[in-house]
mmCIF file of C-alpha atoms in Angstrom:
data_model
loop_
_atom_site.group_PDB
_atom_site.id
_atom_site.type_symbol
_atom_site.label_atom_id
_atom_site.label_comp_id
_atom_site.label_asym_id
_atom_site.label_seq_id
_atom_site.Cartn_x
_atom_site.Cartn_y
_atom_site.Cartn_z
ATOM 1 C CA ALA A 27 18.389 203.154 -53.279
ATOM 2 C CA GLN A 28 17.974 206.508 -52.939
ATOM 3 C CA SER A 29 18.183 209.131 -56.271
ATOM 4 C CA VAL A 30 17.901 213.005 -56.801
ATOM 5 C CA THR A 31 16.612 214.076 -59.732
ATOM 6 C CA GLN A 32 17.666 217.988 -61.210
ATOM 7 C CA PRO A 33 15.605 217.959 -64.599
ATOM 8 C CA ASP A 34 17.152 221.405 -65.701
ATOM 9 C CA ILE A 35 21.103 221.629 -66.486
ATOM 10 C CA HIS A 36 20.664 225.242 -66.941
ATOM 11 C CA ILE A 37 18.645 227.541 -66.458
ATOM 12 C CA THR A 38 19.174 231.315 -67.110
ATOM 13 C CA VAL A 39 16.904 233.874 -65.390
ATOM 14 C CA SER A 40 17.089 237.784 -65.878
ATOM 15 C CA GLU A 41 18.409 239.926 -62.811
ATOM 16 C CA GLY A 42 15.423 240.887 -60.478
ATOM 17 C CA ALA A 43 13.508 237.665 -61.732
ATOM 18 C CA SER A 44 12.004 234.844 -59.416
ATOM 19 C CA LEU A 45 13.420 231.744 -59.371
ATOM 20 C CA GLU A 46 12.492 227.964 -59.587
ATOM 21 C CA LEU A 47 15.582 224.902 -59.293
ATOM 22 C CA ARG A 48 13.385 221.570 -59.289
ATOM 23 C CA CYS A 49 14.668 218.763 -57.511
ATOM 24 C CA ASN A 50 12.695 214.778 -57.133
ATOM 25 C CA TYR A 51 13.578 212.134 -55.086
ATOM 26 C CA SER A 52 13.038 208.442 -54.286
ATOM 27 C CA TYR A 53 13.048 207.038 -51.382
ATOM 28 C CA GLY A 54 10.138 205.149 -49.087
ATOM 29 C CA ALA A 55 11.391 206.760 -46.147
ATOM 30 C CA THR A 56 10.873 210.471 -45.134
ATOM 31 C CA PRO A 57 14.406 211.311 -46.710
ATOM 32 C CA TYR A 58 16.917 214.243 -45.452
ATOM 33 C CA LEU A 59 17.413 216.652 -48.048
ATOM 34 C CA PHE A 60 19.467 219.804 -48.703
ATOM 35 C CA TRP A 61 20.172 221.958 -50.802
ATOM 36 C CA TYR A 62 23.786 223.448 -51.532
ATOM 37 C CA VAL A 63 25.752 226.288 -54.094
ATOM 38 C CA GLN A 64 28.593 225.907 -55.583
ATOM 39 C CA SER A 65 30.769 228.709 -57.000
ATOM 40 C CA PRO A 66 33.582 227.643 -59.794
ATOM 41 C CA GLY A 67 36.563 226.010 -58.161
ATOM 42 C CA GLN A 68 34.557 225.955 -54.881
ATOM 43 C CA GLY A 69 33.341 223.433 -52.830
ATOM 44 C CA LEU A 70 29.822 223.534 -51.728
ATOM 45 C CA GLN A 71 27.691 225.724 -49.645
ATOM 46 C CA LEU A 72 24.827 224.741 -47.547
ATOM 47 C CA LEU A 73 21.474 226.714 -48.962
ATOM 48 C CA LEU A 74 18.994 225.093 -46.584
ATOM 49 C CA LYS A 75 18.175 221.773 -45.110
ATOM 50 C CA TYR A 76 14.920 220.027 -44.091
ATOM 51 C CA PHE A 77 14.547 217.341 -41.550
ATOM 52 C CA SER A 78 11.825 217.430 -40.370
ATOM 53 C CA GLY A 79 9.043 219.362 -39.533
ATOM 54 C CA ASP A 80 7.775 222.434 -41.042
ATOM 55 C CA THR A 81 7.585 221.746 -45.020
ATOM 56 C CA LEU A 82 8.758 225.019 -45.855
ATOM 57 C CA VAL A 83 12.201 225.976 -44.993
ATOM 58 C CA GLN A 84 14.335 229.205 -45.182
ATOM 59 C CA GLY A 85 18.328 229.630 -45.982
ATOM 60 C CA ILE A 86 20.777 231.743 -46.438
ATOM 61 C CA LYS A 87 21.166 234.363 -49.123
ATOM 62 C CA GLY A 88 17.047 234.444 -49.311
ATOM 63 C CA PHE A 89 16.277 231.056 -51.010
ATOM 64 C CA GLU A 90 13.332 228.775 -49.261
ATOM 65 C CA ALA A 91 12.870 225.036 -50.765
ATOM 66 C CA GLU A 92 8.814 223.674 -49.511
ATOM 67 C CA PHE A 93 8.836 219.303 -48.696
ATOM 68 C CA LYS A 94 6.042 217.854 -50.696
ATOM 69 C CA ARG A 95 5.812 214.442 -50.194
ATOM 70 C CA SER A 96 3.386 213.308 -52.490
ATOM 71 C CA GLN A 97 5.285 215.199 -55.007
ATOM 72 C CA SER A 98 8.433 213.688 -54.214
ATOM 73 C CA SER A 99 9.491 217.086 -54.576
ATOM 74 C CA PHE A 100 12.312 219.768 -52.862
ATOM 75 C CA ASN A 101 11.885 222.829 -55.304
ATOM 76 C CA LEU A 102 14.758 225.681 -54.839
ATOM 77 C CA ARG A 103 12.733 229.537 -54.456
ATOM 78 C CA LYS A 104 13.901 232.932 -54.594
ATOM 79 C CA PRO A 105 11.774 235.988 -55.451
ATOM 80 C CA SER A 106 14.470 237.846 -56.561
ATOM 81 C CA VAL A 107 17.608 236.687 -58.462
ATOM 82 C CA HIS A 108 21.142 238.556 -57.869
ATOM 83 C CA TRP A 109 23.581 238.766 -60.618
ATOM 84 C CA SER A 110 25.555 237.187 -57.569
ATOM 85 C CA ASP A 111 23.548 233.593 -57.421
ATOM 86 C CA ALA A 112 24.975 232.214 -60.699
ATOM 87 C CA ALA A 113 26.705 229.110 -59.649
ATOM 88 C CA GLU A 114 25.417 225.732 -59.809
ATOM 89 C CA TYR A 115 23.253 224.733 -57.338
ATOM 90 C CA PHE A 116 22.926 220.998 -56.342
ATOM 91 C CA CYS A 117 20.039 218.592 -54.793
ATOM 92 C CA ALA A 118 20.858 215.573 -52.648
ATOM 93 C CA VAL A 119 19.549 213.391 -49.852
ATOM 94 C CA GLY A 120 20.143 211.240 -47.592
ATOM 95 C CA ALA A 121 19.267 208.513 -45.413
ATOM 96 C CA ARG A 122 19.042 206.458 -42.203
ATOM 97 C CA ASN A 123 18.928 202.593 -43.969
ATOM 98 C CA THR A 124 22.248 204.204 -46.264
ATOM 99 C CA GLY A 125 24.063 206.112 -43.683
ATOM 100 C CA PHE A 126 22.599 209.647 -42.508
ATOM 101 C CA GLN A 127 26.120 210.897 -44.068
ATOM 102 C CA LYS A 128 26.212 209.134 -47.400
ATOM 103 C CA LEU A 129 24.730 211.932 -49.401
ATOM 104 C CA VAL A 130 23.679 211.267 -53.209
ATOM 105 C CA PHE A 131 23.434 214.042 -55.024
ATOM 106 C CA GLY A 132 22.084 215.275 -58.356
ATOM 107 C CA THR A 133 23.650 216.275 -61.420
ATOM 108 C CA GLY A 134 23.242 219.836 -60.162
ATOM 109 C CA THR A 135 21.470 222.839 -62.164
ATOM 110 C CA ARG A 136 23.890 225.747 -63.471
ATOM 111 C CA LEU A 137 22.550 229.219 -62.807
ATOM 112 C CA LEU A 138 22.932 231.686 -65.718
ATOM 113 C CA VAL A 139 22.246 235.527 -64.298
ATOM 114 C CA SER A 140 21.439 238.061 -67.358
ATOM 115 C CA PRO A 141 21.466 241.182 -66.741
ATOM 116 C CA LYS B 18 35.586 228.447 -35.841
ATOM 117 C CA ALA B 19 37.404 227.681 -39.142
ATOM 118 C CA GLY B 20 36.110 226.233 -41.683
ATOM 119 C CA VAL B 21 36.734 222.464 -43.421
ATOM 120 C CA THR B 22 40.491 222.914 -45.164
ATOM 121 C CA GLN B 23 42.184 220.512 -47.617
ATOM 122 C CA THR B 24 45.571 220.359 -49.003
ATOM 123 C CA PRO B 25 46.786 220.549 -51.423
ATOM 124 C CA ARG B 26 44.482 222.299 -53.434
ATOM 125 C CA TYR B 27 45.756 221.426 -56.641
ATOM 126 C CA LEU B 28 48.049 218.164 -57.545
ATOM 127 C CA ILE B 29 49.689 216.614 -60.503
ATOM 128 C CA LYS B 30 50.369 213.210 -60.832
ATOM 129 C CA THR B 31 51.308 210.590 -63.207
ATOM 130 C CA ARG B 32 49.371 207.633 -64.477
ATOM 131 C CA GLY B 33 50.782 204.811 -61.860
ATOM 132 C CA GLN B 34 52.070 207.114 -58.741
ATOM 133 C CA GLN B 35 50.057 207.403 -55.430
ATOM 134 C CA VAL B 36 48.639 210.433 -54.417
ATOM 135 C CA THR B 37 47.628 211.099 -50.672
ATOM 136 C CA LEU B 38 45.223 213.862 -49.413
ATOM 137 C CA SER B 39 44.076 215.703 -46.259
ATOM 138 C CA CYS B 40 41.098 217.052 -44.774
ATOM 139 C CA SER B 41 41.231 219.273 -41.418
ATOM 140 C CA PRO B 42 37.607 219.072 -40.120
ATOM 141 C CA ILE B 43 36.086 222.025 -37.888
ATOM 142 C CA SER B 44 36.357 221.785 -34.209
ATOM 143 C CA GLY B 45 34.283 219.548 -32.598
ATOM 144 C CA HIS B 46 33.331 217.767 -35.850
ATOM 145 C CA ARG B 47 34.062 213.976 -35.015
ATOM 146 C CA SER B 48 32.913 212.739 -38.745
ATOM 147 C CA VAL B 49 34.416 212.950 -42.201
ATOM 148 C CA SER B 50 33.678 211.708 -45.302
ATOM 149 C CA TRP B 51 34.886 211.679 -48.741
ATOM 150 C CA TYR B 52 33.571 212.660 -52.553
ATOM 151 C CA GLN B 53 34.671 212.641 -55.866
ATOM 152 C CA GLN B 54 33.170 215.288 -58.025
ATOM 153 C CA THR B 55 33.497 214.339 -61.900
ATOM 154 C CA PRO B 56 31.667 216.419 -65.097
ATOM 155 C CA GLY B 57 30.524 212.664 -66.014
ATOM 156 C CA GLN B 58 30.002 211.580 -62.900
ATOM 157 C CA GLY B 59 28.752 214.599 -61.367
ATOM 158 C CA LEU B 60 29.451 214.252 -56.965
ATOM 159 C CA GLN B 61 30.149 210.616 -55.375
ATOM 160 C CA PHE B 62 30.102 209.772 -52.145
ATOM 161 C CA LEU B 63 33.154 207.866 -51.477
ATOM 162 C CA PHE B 64 33.635 207.027 -47.563
ATOM 163 C CA GLU B 65 32.960 208.222 -44.790
ATOM 164 C CA TYR B 66 34.870 207.759 -40.917
ATOM 165 C CA PHE B 67 33.799 208.466 -37.402
ATOM 166 C CA SER B 68 36.147 208.461 -34.407
ATOM 167 C CA GLU B 69 38.252 206.812 -36.621
ATOM 168 C CA THR B 70 36.277 203.935 -37.968
ATOM 169 C CA GLN B 71 35.062 203.469 -41.652
ATOM 170 C CA ARG B 72 31.667 203.356 -41.391
ATOM 171 C CA ASN B 73 30.180 203.559 -44.566
ATOM 172 C CA LYS B 74 31.824 203.042 -48.305
ATOM 173 C CA GLY B 75 30.740 204.155 -51.723
ATOM 174 C CA ASN B 76 31.069 202.055 -54.681
ATOM 175 C CA PHE B 77 35.202 202.793 -55.430
ATOM 176 C CA PRO B 78 37.843 200.360 -55.943
ATOM 177 C CA GLY B 79 39.958 198.866 -53.433
ATOM 178 C CA ARG B 80 42.619 201.542 -54.678
ATOM 179 C CA PHE B 81 40.867 204.227 -52.711
ATOM 180 C CA SER B 82 41.322 204.113 -48.792
ATOM 181 C CA GLY B 83 41.737 206.942 -46.010
ATOM 182 C CA ARG B 84 41.797 206.810 -42.642
ATOM 183 C CA GLN B 85 41.065 208.772 -39.625
ATOM 184 C CA PHE B 86 43.200 210.333 -36.557
ATOM 185 C CA SER B 87 42.241 210.438 -32.808
ATOM 186 C CA ASN B 88 42.026 214.562 -33.573
ATOM 187 C CA SER B 89 39.490 213.748 -36.683
ATOM 188 C CA ARG B 90 41.902 214.546 -39.177
ATOM 189 C CA SER B 91 41.917 212.660 -42.510
ATOM 190 C CA GLU B 92 43.450 211.323 -45.051
ATOM 191 C CA MET B 93 42.823 210.137 -48.038
ATOM 192 C CA ASN B 94 44.766 207.059 -50.522
ATOM 193 C CA VAL B 95 44.369 206.481 -53.865
ATOM 194 C CA SER B 96 46.774 203.750 -54.903
ATOM 195 C CA THR B 97 47.951 202.918 -59.044
ATOM 196 C CA LEU B 98 46.710 206.496 -60.418
ATOM 197 C CA GLU B 99 44.625 206.198 -63.680
ATOM 198 C CA LEU B 100 43.261 208.877 -65.906
ATOM 199 C CA GLY B 101 39.968 208.935 -64.810
ATOM 200 C CA ASP B 102 41.085 209.475 -60.970
ATOM 201 C CA SER B 103 41.211 213.081 -62.173
ATOM 202 C CA ALA B 104 38.875 215.100 -60.263
ATOM 203 C CA LEU B 105 37.888 217.374 -57.791
ATOM 204 C CA TYR B 106 38.258 215.232 -54.030
ATOM 205 C CA LEU B 107 35.960 217.179 -51.427
ATOM 206 C CA CYS B 108 35.632 216.626 -48.060
ATOM 207 C CA ALA B 109 32.923 217.229 -45.851
ATOM 208 C CA SER B 110 32.326 217.522 -41.841
ATOM 209 C CA SER B 111 29.179 217.012 -39.723
ATOM 210 C CA HIS B 112 29.505 217.373 -35.767
ATOM 211 C CA GLU B 113 27.678 213.979 -35.247
ATOM 212 C CA GLY B 114 26.996 210.760 -36.509
ATOM 213 C CA GLY B 115 23.207 210.862 -37.044
ATOM 214 C CA PRO B 116 21.568 213.196 -39.384
ATOM 215 C CA ASP B 117 23.727 216.300 -39.674
ATOM 216 C CA THR B 118 24.917 218.872 -42.050
ATOM 217 C CA GLN B 119 27.757 218.301 -43.699
ATOM 218 C CA TYR B 120 30.047 221.278 -44.135
ATOM 219 C CA PHE B 121 32.155 220.560 -47.306
ATOM 220 C CA GLY B 122 35.818 222.014 -47.575
ATOM 221 C CA PRO B 123 37.067 223.777 -51.069
ATOM 222 C CA GLY B 124 38.343 220.766 -52.513
ATOM 223 C CA THR B 125 41.296 219.382 -53.472
ATOM 224 C CA ARG B 126 41.846 219.241 -57.720
ATOM 225 C CA LEU B 127 43.620 216.323 -58.480
ATOM 226 C CA THR B 128 45.533 215.898 -62.476
ATOM 227 C CA VAL B 129 46.459 212.707 -63.617
ATOM 228 C CA LEU B 130 48.412 212.992 -66.956
#
């Protein structure tokens, strides 16, 4: 069964600094990968996704992620963090053999932005 | 297009009761999935419905059930509520049944006393 690891529970970044959130997955074939963001008391908003093709994907709000098959990683990056980016970020994987809609989520990384 | 809507947004129930949550997907979407989010277990897949049929199911007891109507709206039901069922229940919809983006609703916060 596939699994997702987000090794950082909390990350604090200064406003204007760059950000990288780590995500590692475990799956034998090509996974379908997602990053979602959740603000307190809210649902999940899609930031970006990778299905196939170019391994560097661009998302909303200036986020990007790179799929590295050799490292089983799909790290999320942003060159300059804004205070409004403070939220919880979830990496998720879907797969053909378990049903595309059955997403497996990581435990999340809570991003704090300091002034 | 309107997003995924879930009703009610908040619910308080007592142990042993049952509860029904509702989800209206984005117009044109035929797949609806349900997830449970708790601080201890994180986000866990409950089940998915596509064209009124349950197509996939997570590892939850039979107390958790769902259905989908011909207009793609979905309901989930939890019977004989336990304290551990307190959670944020999220509904997500997608257009097709294949690899597709799921769009999430705001969730229903269920508190079991």
